[in-house]
Short mmCIF file of C-alpha atoms in Angstrom, two decimals:
data_model
loop_
_atom_site.label_atom_id
_atom_site.label_comp_id
_atom_site.label_asym_id
_atom_site.label_seq_id
_atom_site.Cartn_x
_atom_site.Cartn_y
_atom_site.Cartn_z
CA MET A 1 32.03 -1.05 76.76
CA MET A 2 35.63 0.77 76.37
CA LYS A 3 35.84 -0.78 72.90
CA TYR A 4 32.49 1.21 71.79
CA THR A 5 33.44 4.29 73.70
CA LEU A 6 36.78 4.30 71.53
CA TYR A 7 34.81 3.66 68.34
CA ILE A 8 32.58 6.39 69.04
CA LEU A 9 35.29 8.76 69.88
CA PHE A 10 37.17 7.95 66.62
CA LEU A 11 33.87 8.31 64.49
CA LEU A 12 33.25 11.85 65.93
CA LEU A 13 36.84 13.10 65.49
CA THR A 14 36.59 11.78 61.91
CA LEU A 15 33.43 13.75 61.49
CA ASN A 16 34.71 16.78 62.83
CA SER A 17 37.73 16.49 60.35
CA TYR A 18 35.27 16.40 57.55
CA SER A 19 33.46 19.16 58.83
CA GLN A 20 36.62 21.34 59.14
CA GLU A 21 37.90 20.35 55.72
CA GLU A 22 33.96 21.47 54.30
CA LYS A 23 34.45 24.58 55.83
CA LYS A 24 37.75 25.36 54.45
CA TYR A 25 36.64 24.59 51.02
CA ILE A 26 33.44 26.80 51.36
CA ARG A 27 35.62 29.62 52.60
CA GLU A 28 38.18 29.14 49.55
CA GLY A 29 35.13 29.05 47.31
CA ASN A 30 33.94 32.29 48.84
CA LYS A 31 36.88 34.04 48.14
CA GLN A 32 37.29 32.99 44.63
CA TYR A 33 33.69 33.70 43.96
CA GLU A 34 34.40 37.55 45.36
CA ASN A 35 37.25 37.51 43.07
CA LYS A 36 35.30 36.57 40.25
CA LYS A 37 36.92 33.28 39.86
CA TYR A 38 33.60 31.38 39.47
CA GLU A 39 35.14 27.96 37.99
CA GLU A 40 37.76 28.00 40.67
CA ALA A 41 34.62 28.60 43.18
CA ASP A 42 32.88 25.97 41.53
CA ALA A 43 35.58 23.48 42.07
CA SER A 44 35.83 24.32 45.83
CA TYR A 45 32.22 24.27 46.60
CA LYS A 46 32.17 20.60 45.09
CA LYS A 47 35.22 19.60 47.11
CA ALA A 48 33.25 20.88 50.24
CA LEU A 49 30.26 18.54 48.85
CA GLU A 50 32.68 15.67 48.75
CA LYS A 51 33.13 15.98 52.39
CA ASN A 52 29.70 16.71 53.24
CA SER A 53 27.10 15.89 50.63
CA GLN A 54 24.33 17.28 52.91
CA SER A 55 26.07 20.84 53.00
CA LEU A 56 23.40 23.26 52.18
CA LYS A 57 25.78 26.24 51.98
CA ALA A 58 28.03 24.35 49.68
CA ASP A 59 25.17 23.48 47.62
CA PHE A 60 23.83 26.87 47.40
CA ASN A 61 27.06 28.51 46.65
CA LEU A 62 27.50 25.98 44.12
CA GLY A 63 24.51 27.19 42.38
CA ASP A 64 25.48 30.70 42.45
CA ALA A 65 28.78 29.77 41.11
CA LEU A 66 27.16 27.99 38.12
CA TYR A 67 24.86 31.03 37.69
CA LYS A 68 27.80 33.16 37.14
CA GLN A 69 29.35 30.93 34.55
CA LYS A 70 25.91 31.11 32.64
CA LYS A 71 25.57 27.39 33.27
CA TYR A 72 21.74 28.02 33.88
CA ASP A 73 20.58 24.45 33.51
CA GLU A 74 22.92 23.30 36.17
CA ALA A 75 22.28 26.25 38.37
CA VAL A 76 18.57 25.27 37.87
CA GLN A 77 19.22 21.71 39.12
CA GLN A 78 21.27 23.22 42.33
CA PHE A 79 18.40 25.48 43.43
CA GLN A 80 15.88 23.11 42.92
CA LYS A 81 17.64 20.42 44.89
CA ILE A 82 18.13 22.98 47.73
CA ALA A 83 14.61 24.26 47.70
CA GLU A 84 13.51 20.74 47.92
CA LYS A 85 15.83 19.47 50.69
CA THR A 86 15.40 22.19 53.11
CA THR A 87 12.83 23.10 55.70
CA ASP A 88 14.16 26.53 56.43
CA LYS A 89 11.71 29.00 54.89
CA GLU A 90 14.37 31.67 54.43
CA LEU A 91 16.77 29.68 52.66
CA GLN A 92 13.87 27.89 50.50
CA SER A 93 12.74 31.42 49.36
CA LYS A 94 16.26 32.42 48.63
CA ALA A 95 16.77 29.07 46.61
CA TYR A 96 13.19 29.66 44.82
CA HIS A 97 14.49 33.44 43.95
CA ASN A 98 17.79 31.90 42.44
CA LEU A 99 15.89 29.28 40.62
CA GLY A 100 13.51 31.97 39.03
CA ASN A 101 16.60 34.13 38.10
CA SER A 102 18.31 30.97 36.27
CA TYR A 103 15.21 30.46 34.36
CA LEU A 104 14.88 33.88 33.60
CA GLU A 105 18.32 34.12 32.11
CA ALA A 106 17.38 30.84 30.12
CA LYS A 107 14.32 32.61 28.82
CA LYS A 108 11.97 30.11 30.48
CA TYR A 109 9.57 32.57 31.59
CA GLU A 110 6.74 30.33 32.63
CA GLU A 111 9.24 28.50 34.75
CA SER A 112 10.64 31.59 36.11
CA ILE A 113 7.47 33.14 37.14
CA ALA A 114 6.50 29.90 39.07
CA ALA A 115 9.66 29.82 40.97
CA TYR A 116 9.44 33.46 42.04
CA LYS A 117 5.82 32.85 43.16
CA LYS A 118 7.03 30.02 45.40
CA SER A 119 9.85 32.28 46.76
CA LEU A 120 7.06 34.88 47.58
CA ARG A 121 4.97 32.32 49.34
CA ASN A 122 8.07 31.63 51.70
CA LYS A 123 8.78 35.32 51.99
CA PRO A 124 5.75 37.71 50.96
CA VAL A 125 7.81 40.63 51.62
CA ASP A 126 10.72 40.27 49.25
CA ASP A 127 10.55 43.48 46.87
CA GLU A 128 13.32 42.03 44.74
CA THR A 129 11.51 38.71 44.04
CA ARG A 130 8.21 40.79 43.44
CA TYR A 131 10.14 42.97 41.07
CA ASN A 132 11.75 40.06 39.24
CA LEU A 133 8.09 38.45 39.09
CA SER A 134 6.74 41.52 37.42
CA TYR A 135 9.73 41.51 34.86
CA ALA A 136 9.21 38.00 34.12
CA GLN A 137 5.45 38.47 33.49
CA LYS A 138 6.23 41.16 31.01
CA MET A 139 8.88 39.22 29.21
CA LEU A 140 6.38 36.34 28.97
CA GLN A 141 3.93 38.53 27.60
CA LYS A 142 6.37 40.09 25.04
CA GLN A 143 7.35 36.72 23.98
CA GLN A 144 3.68 35.53 23.56
CA GLU A 145 3.16 38.40 21.47
CA GLN A 146 6.14 37.87 19.18
CA LYS A 147 5.16 34.20 18.99
CA LYS A 148 1.64 35.28 17.62
CA LYS A 149 3.10 37.74 15.19
CA ASP A 150 5.52 35.15 13.87
CA GLU A 151 2.53 32.87 13.52
CA GLU A 152 0.49 35.58 11.63
CA LYS A 153 3.68 36.24 9.42
CA ASN A 154 4.02 32.30 8.62
CA LYS A 155 0.33 32.35 7.58
CA ASP A 156 0.75 35.04 5.43
CA LYS A 157 3.83 33.60 3.86
CA ASP A 158 2.00 30.64 3.59
CA LYS A 159 -0.93 32.19 1.73
CA LYS A 160 1.38 33.94 -0.65
CA ASP A 161 3.27 30.81 -1.47
CA GLU A 162 0.13 29.15 -2.03
CA GLN A 163 -0.95 32.04 -4.36
CA ASN A 164 2.20 31.90 -6.17
CA LYS A 165 1.87 28.03 -6.81
CA ASP A 166 -1.58 28.64 -8.14
CA LYS A 167 0.01 31.20 -10.30
CA ASP A 168 2.72 28.98 -11.49
CA LYS A 169 0.06 26.08 -12.26
CA ASP A 170 -1.73 28.51 -14.48
CA LYS A 171 1.22 29.61 -16.18
CA ASP A 172 2.26 26.18 -16.72
CA LYS A 173 -1.22 25.27 -18.22
CA LYS A 174 -0.80 28.55 -20.57
CA ASP A 175 2.58 27.32 -21.66
CA ASP A 176 1.46 23.68 -22.05
CA GLN A 177 -1.55 25.07 -24.17
CA ASN A 178 0.89 27.24 -26.30
CA LYS A 179 3.16 24.31 -26.77
CA ASP A 180 0.11 22.34 -28.25
CA LYS A 181 -0.54 25.21 -30.66
CA ASP A 182 2.79 25.42 -31.58
CA LYS A 183 2.82 21.50 -32.35
CA LYS A 184 -0.40 22.13 -34.38
CA TYR A 185 1.29 24.90 -36.50
CA ASP A 186 4.50 22.57 -37.05
CA LYS A 187 2.14 19.64 -38.24
CA LYS A 188 0.28 22.13 -40.47
CA ASP A 189 3.66 23.45 -41.86
CA GLU A 190 5.03 19.98 -42.44
CA GLY A 191 1.69 19.29 -44.53
CA GLU A 192 2.44 22.34 -46.53
CA LYS A 193 5.99 21.40 -47.17
CA LYS A 194 5.18 17.96 -48.54
CA GLU A 195 2.77 19.10 -51.02
CA GLU A 196 5.52 21.46 -52.45
CA GLN A 197 7.98 18.30 -53.22
#
């Protein structure tokens, strides 16, 4: 019995030590983040996650640091992981909001809109998320309109190219006909020269 008690005590002390180190790295990362040293903050949050891979604070803050470094694909992965991992509605709402921001910066408007909607399901009264959702919808509409214009431009260009090809074919036919005429005249000229000799 004494042996198990010592083992449990040792296990608790070890876990407490890891927890203290995790918090130390998170605080360190937060200071670096505040000083706009995002790469250093990124490294600190990763160290915190090495100590406790279940740390939602370290995960969330790492996502923010990645976002600030414009590593949007990595930030997307972080915020997606947090949103799926947590059952806390507030944290889930924030994770989806930041996920939406990451998609927005990557110009993935449809994904951004979906993330903002998930955020609002968890926290319907979030005006900032509602604003970002509206903005993402406008950007998606602009993107679709631009795509439509580009497609129409390409169709017009293709038509013009096709017309130019037809004109070139007609010109080639005329050139061939003119060459045939030239050949006929040459033969006629050759016949006249032979008679003169």
